[in-house]
Amino acid sequence: MNYSNVPSICPYCGCGCSFFLQVLDGELVGILPNKSQEISKGQLCIKGWHANDFITHKERLAKPLVRKNGELVESTWDEALSIIASKLKEHAPDSVATLSSAKVSNEENYLMQKFTRLVLRTNNVDHCARLCHASTVVGLNKSFGSGAMTNSIPELENCKCMFVIGSNTTEQHPMIAHYMMMAKEKGAKLILADPRSIPWSHFSDIHMRQRPGTDVALLNGMMNVIISEGIEDKKFIEERTEDYDALKEMVGKYPPDQVEKITGIPKEQIIEAARMYAKSEVAAIFYSMGITQHTTGVDNVVSCANLAMITGNIGKVGAGVNALRGQNNVQGSCDCGALPNVYSGYQAVTDEANRKKFEDAWHTTGLPANPGLTVTEILGSAAKGGIKALYIMGENPMVSDPDIKHVKESLEKLDFLAVQDIFLTETARLAHVVLPAVTFAEKDGTYTTTDRRVQLARKAIEPIGESKPDWEIISLLAKKMGSNEFNYGSPADIMDEMARITPIYGGISYDRLKVNGLQWPCPTKEHPGTPILHKEKFSRGKGKFWAIEFKEPAELPDAEYPFILTTGRTIFHYHTGTMSRRVDILNKEVPTGYLEINPADAARLGISEGSKVVVSTRRGEIEIDAKVTERVKEGVVFVPFHFAECAANMLTNTAIDPQAKIPEFKACACKVVKANSGSCCQ
Ligand SMILES: Nc1nc2c(c(=O)[nH]1)N[C@H]1C(S)=C(S)[C@@H](COP(=O)(O)OP(=O)(O)OC[C@H]3O[C@@H](n4cnc5c(=O)[nH]c(N)nc54)[C@H](O)[C@@H]3O)O[C@H]1N2
Ligand SMILES: Nc1nc2c(c(=O)[nH]1)N[C@H]1C(S)=C(S)[C@@H](COP(=O)(O)OP(=O)(O)OC[C@H]3O[C@@H](n4cnc5c(=O)[nH]c(N)nc54)[C@H](O)[C@@H]3O)O[C@H]1N2
Ligand code: SF4
Ligand SMILES: [Mo]
């Protein structure tokens, strides 16, 4: 008998818990938590405990598939790659695009953007960060000069006051919530701003339940109270920031009674929350999709940064603006340049010196200088015949992008679609060629947590069937297309290349990555990594205040569509369900989707617990089970987006933030009727 514990990283959320994959005679037999890692310390949430279940699931893609006579049929690697290579070559660079993936490793994201820029000669590469924390990348960069979580997970137990705005942390970042709970046990205050009642509601000192999409008004209102009561941090503002006067003048227009009218939050709560946050010796903000997924996503993020800066809560232990990044490697995908405007390490493609540096490293000239299209723009362009060929690695837009009917039309309009995934997803079913990739357990690779920690996961088992690691597939395709720049012996070689041309990862190499990884910026081989950003000065020098006025969401309720629909997640499922819906224990907990509706609204519409209802918007409709609950206020309904058979994204709006191009997943107008009541639009 041959048994080993192979060190790995949980493939679900950005907390980055570590565990061992237990391997017996080459077979994956279980998960063993890792007591030595400082984030998880031997603990995991329910998804982590069962992270091995989908890996060996019988539906794993085991062979390349090629569409013949309308059907996807099994094929060879050679045929599948030859078709992709010739199809991608057929179109002009601006008509081709790729989607990279926050589920794959840093090395693979680096290669996907290299392939797109060097071989396809376009900057049209993006990934799901666009649907997620694009507002953070833009917003925190504007305020601080770096778009990442400012502090570290293990230090969070030192918080004295936690302001959670738009993060359902206990369900979506369970391990981070664990540290916040420890802070709470030590006496920290918890302020919550969330339209829904969530598990935090039971622990919070104040729960402000705003109308979805009114967070800028709320944050301005809190700053109004802080400044008018003179409890701002004058020294910090004076020494570390710029453009304060414009902010001060603007928030003057948001007294609490005015903000109560906009947000629906009683003014007493706003005043109390402002005092609690400002008077605390160390206060941290935690946010996630509740504020980023809006047409005002960047405004929301910048307003959080404003609040942290007027109270001097940046650059110290237990404080900060903690943007909780979602996917296991979404931080890394951004760091590695899977974005249309930057190479790895956020080096702008528009800068000539950067282009020269990457041209030299990749032995080429004339890399494209214009920023490429974003996820949302790629699909929009495809619908109009602009983008003609698309190569998707590890994303499932047919369930995760807004307005699925439009997504389907866009994908069907393409001349060519290739999808590289571990399962035959809703998106892969539309492809001309499907490539079988391996999971995290079948390859070496690094993944970067929400707290900028680069961690190494090792190969535990051999690939299932003929599947291959994404880095190998991209390299094979690049070679097929005539490139000599993809000759890597292992992922460690790829990291070495990236480190040479990426200052924030400059000191990172496989031999240095021990159990707790290394936190970037880590510029040299001797550098110990950086747990806290902006300590003595901000990445951009001074922190910058931006005066931001409140704007309404793009689509407001009206007589025809009287409810506000907000969408999100549950602890038991993950995104489009490709992985979590193949885990029995998670399916037993939550087998399918549901609509949360307030008892008063339900009574008015004759809806009871478990009734089938039809939810419709200007984009589409779904039939779904009702859950009658006080979790949502009157006039607001909630649908989790994991379930293709009642997909929230049939309903959502494609309106985007003008700067970050993130769609407004968190607020649109909808109608709810009891199914078969005769009054719906069937
Ligand atoms: N179990 C599980 N964990 C996950 C994921 C998953 O799918 N499943 N996904 C991962 C990913 S990629 C991400 S990005 C994170 C997301 O993590 P979260 O952002 O925490 O998750 P969401 O459920 O999308 O939304 C968070 C909260 O925003 C609130 N909200 C809705 N509208 C508004 C609003 O207008 N203002 C405010 N302030 N709040 C609002 C919702 O009520 C909800 O409680 O989770 C990560 N972790
Ligand atoms: N309505 C609504 N929609 C939303 C959101 C919301 O809150 N509301 N949230 C948005 C957010 S924050 C996010 S991050 C997106 C997520 O959107 P997506 O990224 O499209 O969703 P996932 O289901 O995580 O898709 C990842 C895919 O990668 C595959 N995969 C896993 N491991 C590997 C691997 O090693 N290699 C390859 N090649 N493939 C792999 C999985 O099978 C899956 O198909 O959804 C967005 N959509
Ligand atoms: S908290 Fe996140 S990283 Fe940790 S076990 Fe759960 S899903 Fe995995
Ligand atoms: Mo996300």
Short mmCIF file of C-alpha atoms in Angstrom, two decimals, residues 207-501:
data_model
loop_
_atom_site.label_atom_id
_atom_site.label_comp_id
_atom_site.label_asym_id
_atom_site.label_seq_id
_atom_site.Cartn_x
_atom_site.Cartn_y
_atom_site.Cartn_z
CA HIS A 207 -27.93 46.23 11.18
CA MET A 208 -28.81 48.88 8.62
CA ARG A 209 -31.14 47.48 5.96
CA GLN A 210 -30.88 49.84 3.03
CA ARG A 211 -32.79 49.81 -0.20
CA PRO A 212 -30.48 47.95 -2.63
CA GLY A 213 -28.18 50.28 -4.55
CA THR A 214 -28.18 53.21 -2.11
CA ASP A 215 -24.79 52.62 -0.45
CA VAL A 216 -23.11 55.83 -1.67
CA ALA A 217 -25.82 57.84 0.09
CA LEU A 218 -25.35 55.78 3.27
CA LEU A 219 -21.56 56.18 3.25
CA ASN A 220 -21.83 59.91 2.56
CA GLY A 221 -24.33 60.16 5.39
CA MET A 222 -21.94 58.45 7.81
CA MET A 223 -19.13 60.80 6.73
CA ASN A 224 -21.47 63.76 7.16
CA VAL A 225 -22.05 62.77 10.79
CA ILE A 226 -18.35 62.13 11.44
CA ILE A 227 -17.25 65.48 10.03
CA SER A 228 -20.05 67.51 11.61
CA GLU A 229 -19.28 65.97 15.01
CA GLY A 230 -15.55 66.62 14.57
CA ILE A 231 -14.54 62.99 15.11
CA GLU A 232 -12.58 62.67 11.88
CA ASP A 233 -8.81 61.92 12.09
CA LYS A 234 -7.44 65.38 11.27
CA LYS A 235 -3.79 64.37 11.52
CA PHE A 236 -4.18 61.45 9.09
CA ILE A 237 -6.16 63.60 6.65
CA GLU A 238 -3.52 66.34 6.80
CA GLU A 239 -0.45 64.12 6.51
CA ARG A 240 -1.50 61.20 4.33
CA THR A 241 -4.25 62.39 1.96
CA GLU A 242 -5.22 64.94 -0.68
CA ASP A 243 -8.38 66.63 -2.00
CA TYR A 244 -10.20 66.52 1.33
CA ASP A 245 -12.00 69.85 0.92
CA ALA A 246 -14.02 68.73 -2.08
CA LEU A 247 -15.15 65.63 -0.18
CA LYS A 248 -16.08 67.65 2.89
CA GLU A 249 -18.16 70.05 0.84
CA MET A 250 -19.95 67.24 -0.99
CA VAL A 251 -20.85 65.14 2.06
CA GLY A 252 -22.32 68.32 3.56
CA LYS A 253 -25.24 67.63 1.22
CA TYR A 254 -26.00 64.29 2.93
CA PRO A 255 -27.39 64.97 6.41
CA PRO A 256 -28.85 61.83 8.09
CA ASP A 257 -32.51 62.79 7.60
CA GLN A 258 -31.89 63.21 3.87
CA VAL A 259 -30.05 59.87 3.75
CA GLU A 260 -32.91 58.18 5.59
CA LYS A 261 -35.21 59.24 2.73
CA ILE A 262 -32.89 57.78 0.09
CA THR A 263 -31.86 54.56 1.83
CA GLY A 264 -34.81 53.74 4.05
CA ILE A 265 -32.45 53.40 7.03
CA PRO A 266 -33.61 55.24 10.18
CA LYS A 267 -31.35 58.26 10.72
CA GLU A 268 -30.63 57.26 14.34
CA GLN A 269 -28.97 54.09 13.05
CA ILE A 270 -26.84 56.04 10.59
CA ILE A 271 -25.66 58.40 13.34
CA GLU A 272 -24.94 55.56 15.76
CA ALA A 273 -23.05 53.57 13.13
CA ALA A 274 -20.96 56.61 12.14
CA ARG A 275 -20.00 57.27 15.77
CA MET A 276 -19.24 53.63 16.50
CA TYR A 277 -16.97 53.29 13.47
CA ALA A 278 -15.18 56.65 13.86
CA LYS A 279 -14.60 56.45 17.60
CA SER A 280 -13.16 52.96 17.52
CA GLU A 281 -9.42 52.80 17.86
CA VAL A 282 -9.06 50.32 14.97
CA ALA A 283 -11.92 49.89 12.55
CA ALA A 284 -12.01 47.77 9.43
CA ILE A 285 -14.37 47.79 6.46
CA PHE A 286 -15.30 44.48 4.84
CA TYR A 287 -17.10 44.47 1.55
CA SER A 288 -17.84 42.25 -1.38
CA MET A 289 -20.47 41.89 -4.11
CA GLY A 290 -23.21 43.83 -2.29
CA ILE A 291 -21.46 47.05 -3.27
CA THR A 292 -19.32 46.14 -6.28
CA GLN A 293 -22.03 44.67 -8.54
CA HIS A 294 -23.75 47.94 -9.31
CA THR A 295 -23.61 50.53 -12.07
CA THR A 296 -22.17 52.65 -9.24
CA GLY A 297 -19.72 49.90 -8.15
CA VAL A 298 -16.62 52.10 -8.39
CA ASP A 299 -18.44 54.93 -6.58
CA ASN A 300 -19.31 52.54 -3.75
CA VAL A 301 -15.72 51.31 -3.42
CA VAL A 302 -14.26 54.81 -3.51
CA SER A 303 -16.79 55.91 -0.87
CA CYS A 304 -15.60 53.08 1.40
CA ALA A 305 -12.03 54.26 0.88
CA ASN A 306 -13.12 57.83 1.72
CA LEU A 307 -14.69 56.65 4.97
CA ALA A 308 -11.59 54.68 5.96
CA MET A 309 -9.31 57.63 5.21
CA ILE A 310 -11.26 60.31 7.07
CA THR A 311 -10.97 58.15 10.16
CA GLY A 312 -7.30 57.16 9.62
CA ASN A 313 -8.11 53.46 9.35
CA ILE A 314 -5.54 52.51 6.74
CA GLY A 315 -2.07 51.05 7.13
CA LYS A 316 -2.48 49.58 10.60
CA VAL A 317 -3.08 46.13 12.04
CA GLY A 318 -6.71 45.08 12.18
CA ALA A 319 -7.97 48.05 10.14
CA GLY A 320 -8.17 48.70 6.41
CA VAL A 321 -10.51 48.35 3.48
CA ASN A 322 -10.87 44.65 3.04
CA ALA A 323 -12.23 43.83 -0.37
CA LEU A 324 -13.00 40.14 0.01
CA ARG A 325 -12.02 38.61 -3.32
CA GLY A 326 -14.25 35.71 -4.26
CA GLN A 327 -12.72 32.92 -6.32
CA ASN A 328 -9.80 30.79 -5.13
CA ASN A 329 -7.58 32.54 -7.64
CA VAL A 330 -9.33 35.71 -8.73
CA GLN A 331 -6.67 37.83 -7.07
CA GLY A 332 -4.04 35.83 -8.94
CA SER A 333 -5.80 36.03 -12.33
CA CYS A 334 -5.74 39.82 -12.04
CA ASP A 335 -2.14 39.84 -10.75
CA CYS A 336 -1.05 37.70 -13.70
CA GLY A 337 -2.50 40.04 -16.31
CA ALA A 338 -5.67 38.23 -17.40
CA LEU A 339 -7.14 41.71 -17.89
CA PRO A 340 -7.49 43.70 -21.13
CA ASN A 341 -5.48 46.74 -20.04
CA VAL A 342 -2.51 45.36 -18.10
CA TYR A 343 0.24 42.75 -18.29
CA SER A 344 1.13 40.78 -15.17
CA GLY A 345 1.69 42.98 -12.11
CA TYR A 346 -0.75 45.66 -13.34
CA GLN A 347 1.72 47.02 -15.92
CA ALA A 348 -0.35 49.01 -18.41
CA VAL A 349 -0.30 47.84 -22.03
CA THR A 350 -0.61 51.47 -23.12
CA ASP A 351 2.81 52.30 -21.66
CA GLU A 352 5.55 52.00 -24.28
CA ALA A 353 8.24 51.03 -21.79
CA ASN A 354 6.07 48.18 -20.49
CA ARG A 355 5.41 46.93 -24.00
CA LYS A 356 9.12 47.00 -24.75
CA LYS A 357 9.83 45.02 -21.58
CA PHE A 358 7.32 42.30 -22.50
CA GLU A 359 8.40 42.32 -26.15
CA ASP A 360 11.98 41.68 -25.05
CA ALA A 361 10.96 38.94 -22.63
CA TRP A 362 8.78 37.25 -25.23
CA HIS A 363 11.23 37.83 -28.12
CA THR A 364 8.84 39.80 -30.28
CA THR A 365 8.00 43.31 -31.43
CA GLY A 366 4.79 45.25 -32.00
CA LEU A 367 2.62 43.94 -29.14
CA PRO A 368 -0.86 45.53 -29.34
CA ALA A 369 -0.98 48.89 -27.57
CA ASN A 370 -4.73 49.50 -27.20
CA PRO A 371 -6.56 48.05 -24.21
CA GLY A 372 -8.76 45.13 -25.24
CA LEU A 373 -12.41 44.37 -24.58
CA THR A 374 -13.84 43.29 -21.22
CA VAL A 375 -16.05 40.20 -20.66
CA THR A 376 -19.18 42.29 -20.92
CA GLU A 377 -17.91 44.05 -24.05
CA ILE A 378 -16.74 40.80 -25.70
CA LEU A 379 -20.24 39.34 -25.50
CA GLY A 380 -21.80 42.61 -26.61
CA SER A 381 -19.44 42.77 -29.57
CA ALA A 382 -20.09 39.11 -30.49
CA ALA A 383 -23.80 39.84 -30.69
CA LYS A 384 -23.07 42.53 -33.26
CA GLY A 385 -20.66 40.36 -35.26
CA GLY A 386 -17.51 42.14 -34.02
CA ILE A 387 -15.90 39.32 -32.07
CA LYS A 388 -16.03 36.23 -34.29
CA ALA A 389 -13.93 33.65 -32.45
CA LEU A 390 -13.80 33.10 -28.69
CA TYR A 391 -11.65 30.74 -26.63
CA ILE A 392 -12.99 30.27 -23.08
CA MET A 393 -10.98 28.58 -20.33
CA GLY A 394 -12.79 27.79 -17.05
CA GLU A 395 -15.77 30.13 -17.15
CA ASN A 396 -19.44 29.42 -17.63
CA PRO A 397 -21.08 32.61 -18.92
CA MET A 398 -24.26 30.74 -19.91
CA VAL A 399 -25.10 30.73 -16.20
CA SER A 400 -22.91 33.47 -14.70
CA ASP A 401 -23.32 36.44 -17.05
CA PRO A 402 -26.28 38.82 -16.96
CA ASP A 403 -29.19 38.32 -19.35
CA ILE A 404 -28.56 34.72 -20.44
CA LYS A 405 -30.81 35.05 -23.48
CA HIS A 406 -28.45 37.74 -24.75
CA VAL A 407 -25.40 35.62 -23.81
CA LYS A 408 -26.79 32.69 -25.80
CA GLU A 409 -27.51 34.87 -28.82
CA SER A 410 -23.99 36.29 -28.62
CA LEU A 411 -22.32 32.89 -28.36
CA GLU A 412 -24.46 31.43 -31.15
CA LYS A 413 -23.56 34.33 -33.39
CA LEU A 414 -19.84 33.47 -33.13
CA ASP A 415 -18.15 31.83 -36.07
CA PHE A 416 -16.13 29.76 -33.62
CA LEU A 417 -16.26 28.93 -29.90
CA ALA A 418 -13.77 26.75 -28.02
CA VAL A 419 -14.33 25.88 -24.35
CA GLN A 420 -11.75 24.30 -22.04
CA ASP A 421 -13.32 23.00 -18.83
CA ILE A 422 -13.43 20.03 -16.49
CA PHE A 423 -17.14 19.37 -17.17
CA LEU A 424 -19.49 19.77 -20.14
CA THR A 425 -20.99 23.05 -18.91
CA GLU A 426 -23.97 24.94 -20.30
CA THR A 427 -21.42 27.06 -22.19
CA ALA A 428 -19.39 24.09 -23.43
CA ARG A 429 -22.56 22.60 -24.94
CA LEU A 430 -22.60 25.52 -27.40
CA ALA A 431 -18.94 25.13 -28.39
CA HIS A 432 -17.44 23.87 -31.65
CA VAL A 433 -14.53 22.31 -29.78
CA VAL A 434 -14.38 21.30 -26.11
CA LEU A 435 -11.02 20.61 -24.46
CA PRO A 436 -10.83 18.48 -21.27
CA ALA A 437 -8.77 20.21 -18.58
CA VAL A 438 -7.59 18.69 -15.31
CA THR A 439 -8.59 19.94 -11.86
CA PHE A 440 -6.26 21.54 -9.30
CA ALA A 441 -5.57 18.05 -7.90
CA GLU A 442 -3.98 16.77 -11.09
CA LYS A 443 -1.38 19.52 -11.57
CA ASP A 444 1.13 21.72 -9.75
CA GLY A 445 0.24 25.39 -9.53
CA THR A 446 0.08 28.51 -7.39
CA TYR A 447 -3.09 30.33 -6.34
CA THR A 448 -3.34 33.77 -4.71
CA THR A 449 -5.76 34.32 -1.83
CA THR A 450 -7.80 37.42 -1.17
CA ASP A 451 -5.03 38.56 1.20
CA ARG A 452 -2.47 38.49 -1.66
CA ARG A 453 -0.90 35.25 -0.45
CA VAL A 454 0.66 33.14 -3.20
CA GLN A 455 0.31 29.47 -2.22
CA LEU A 456 1.45 26.26 -3.88
CA ALA A 457 -0.80 23.26 -4.55
CA ARG A 458 0.86 20.02 -5.62
CA LYS A 459 -0.21 17.36 -8.08
CA ALA A 460 -1.84 14.49 -6.18
CA ILE A 461 -3.19 12.16 -8.85
CA GLU A 462 -2.74 11.46 -12.55
CA PRO A 463 -5.10 13.23 -14.98
CA ILE A 464 -8.53 11.65 -15.47
CA GLY A 465 -8.82 10.10 -18.95
CA GLU A 466 -6.97 12.11 -21.56
CA SER A 467 -7.46 15.43 -19.78
CA LYS A 468 -4.47 17.78 -19.55
CA PRO A 469 -3.43 20.73 -17.36
CA ASP A 470 -4.47 24.11 -18.75
CA TRP A 471 -0.84 25.27 -18.97
CA GLU A 472 0.01 22.32 -21.17
CA ILE A 473 -3.03 22.82 -23.38
CA ILE A 474 -2.27 26.51 -23.96
CA SER A 475 1.36 25.66 -24.71
CA LEU A 476 0.37 22.96 -27.21
CA LEU A 477 -2.02 25.34 -28.94
CA ALA A 478 0.59 28.11 -29.08
CA LYS A 479 3.05 25.67 -30.66
CA LYS A 480 0.42 24.56 -33.17
CA MET A 481 0.04 28.20 -34.11
CA GLY A 482 3.78 28.46 -34.74
CA SER A 483 5.09 30.02 -31.52
CA ASN A 484 8.41 29.03 -29.97
CA GLU A 485 7.77 30.89 -26.74
CA PHE A 486 5.85 28.22 -24.85
CA ASN A 487 8.51 25.64 -24.03
CA TYR A 488 8.06 25.02 -20.32
CA GLY A 489 9.12 21.93 -18.45
CA SER A 490 6.82 22.63 -15.52
CA PRO A 491 4.67 25.36 -13.93
CA ALA A 492 7.69 26.38 -11.81
CA ASP A 493 9.43 27.51 -15.03
CA ILE A 494 6.43 29.66 -15.91
CA MET A 495 6.50 31.30 -12.47
CA ASP A 496 10.22 32.01 -12.90
CA GLU A 497 9.56 33.76 -16.20
CA MET A 498 6.70 35.79 -14.76
CA ALA A 499 8.69 36.77 -11.66
CA ARG A 500 11.47 38.20 -13.85
CA ILE A 501 9.11 40.73 -15.47
#
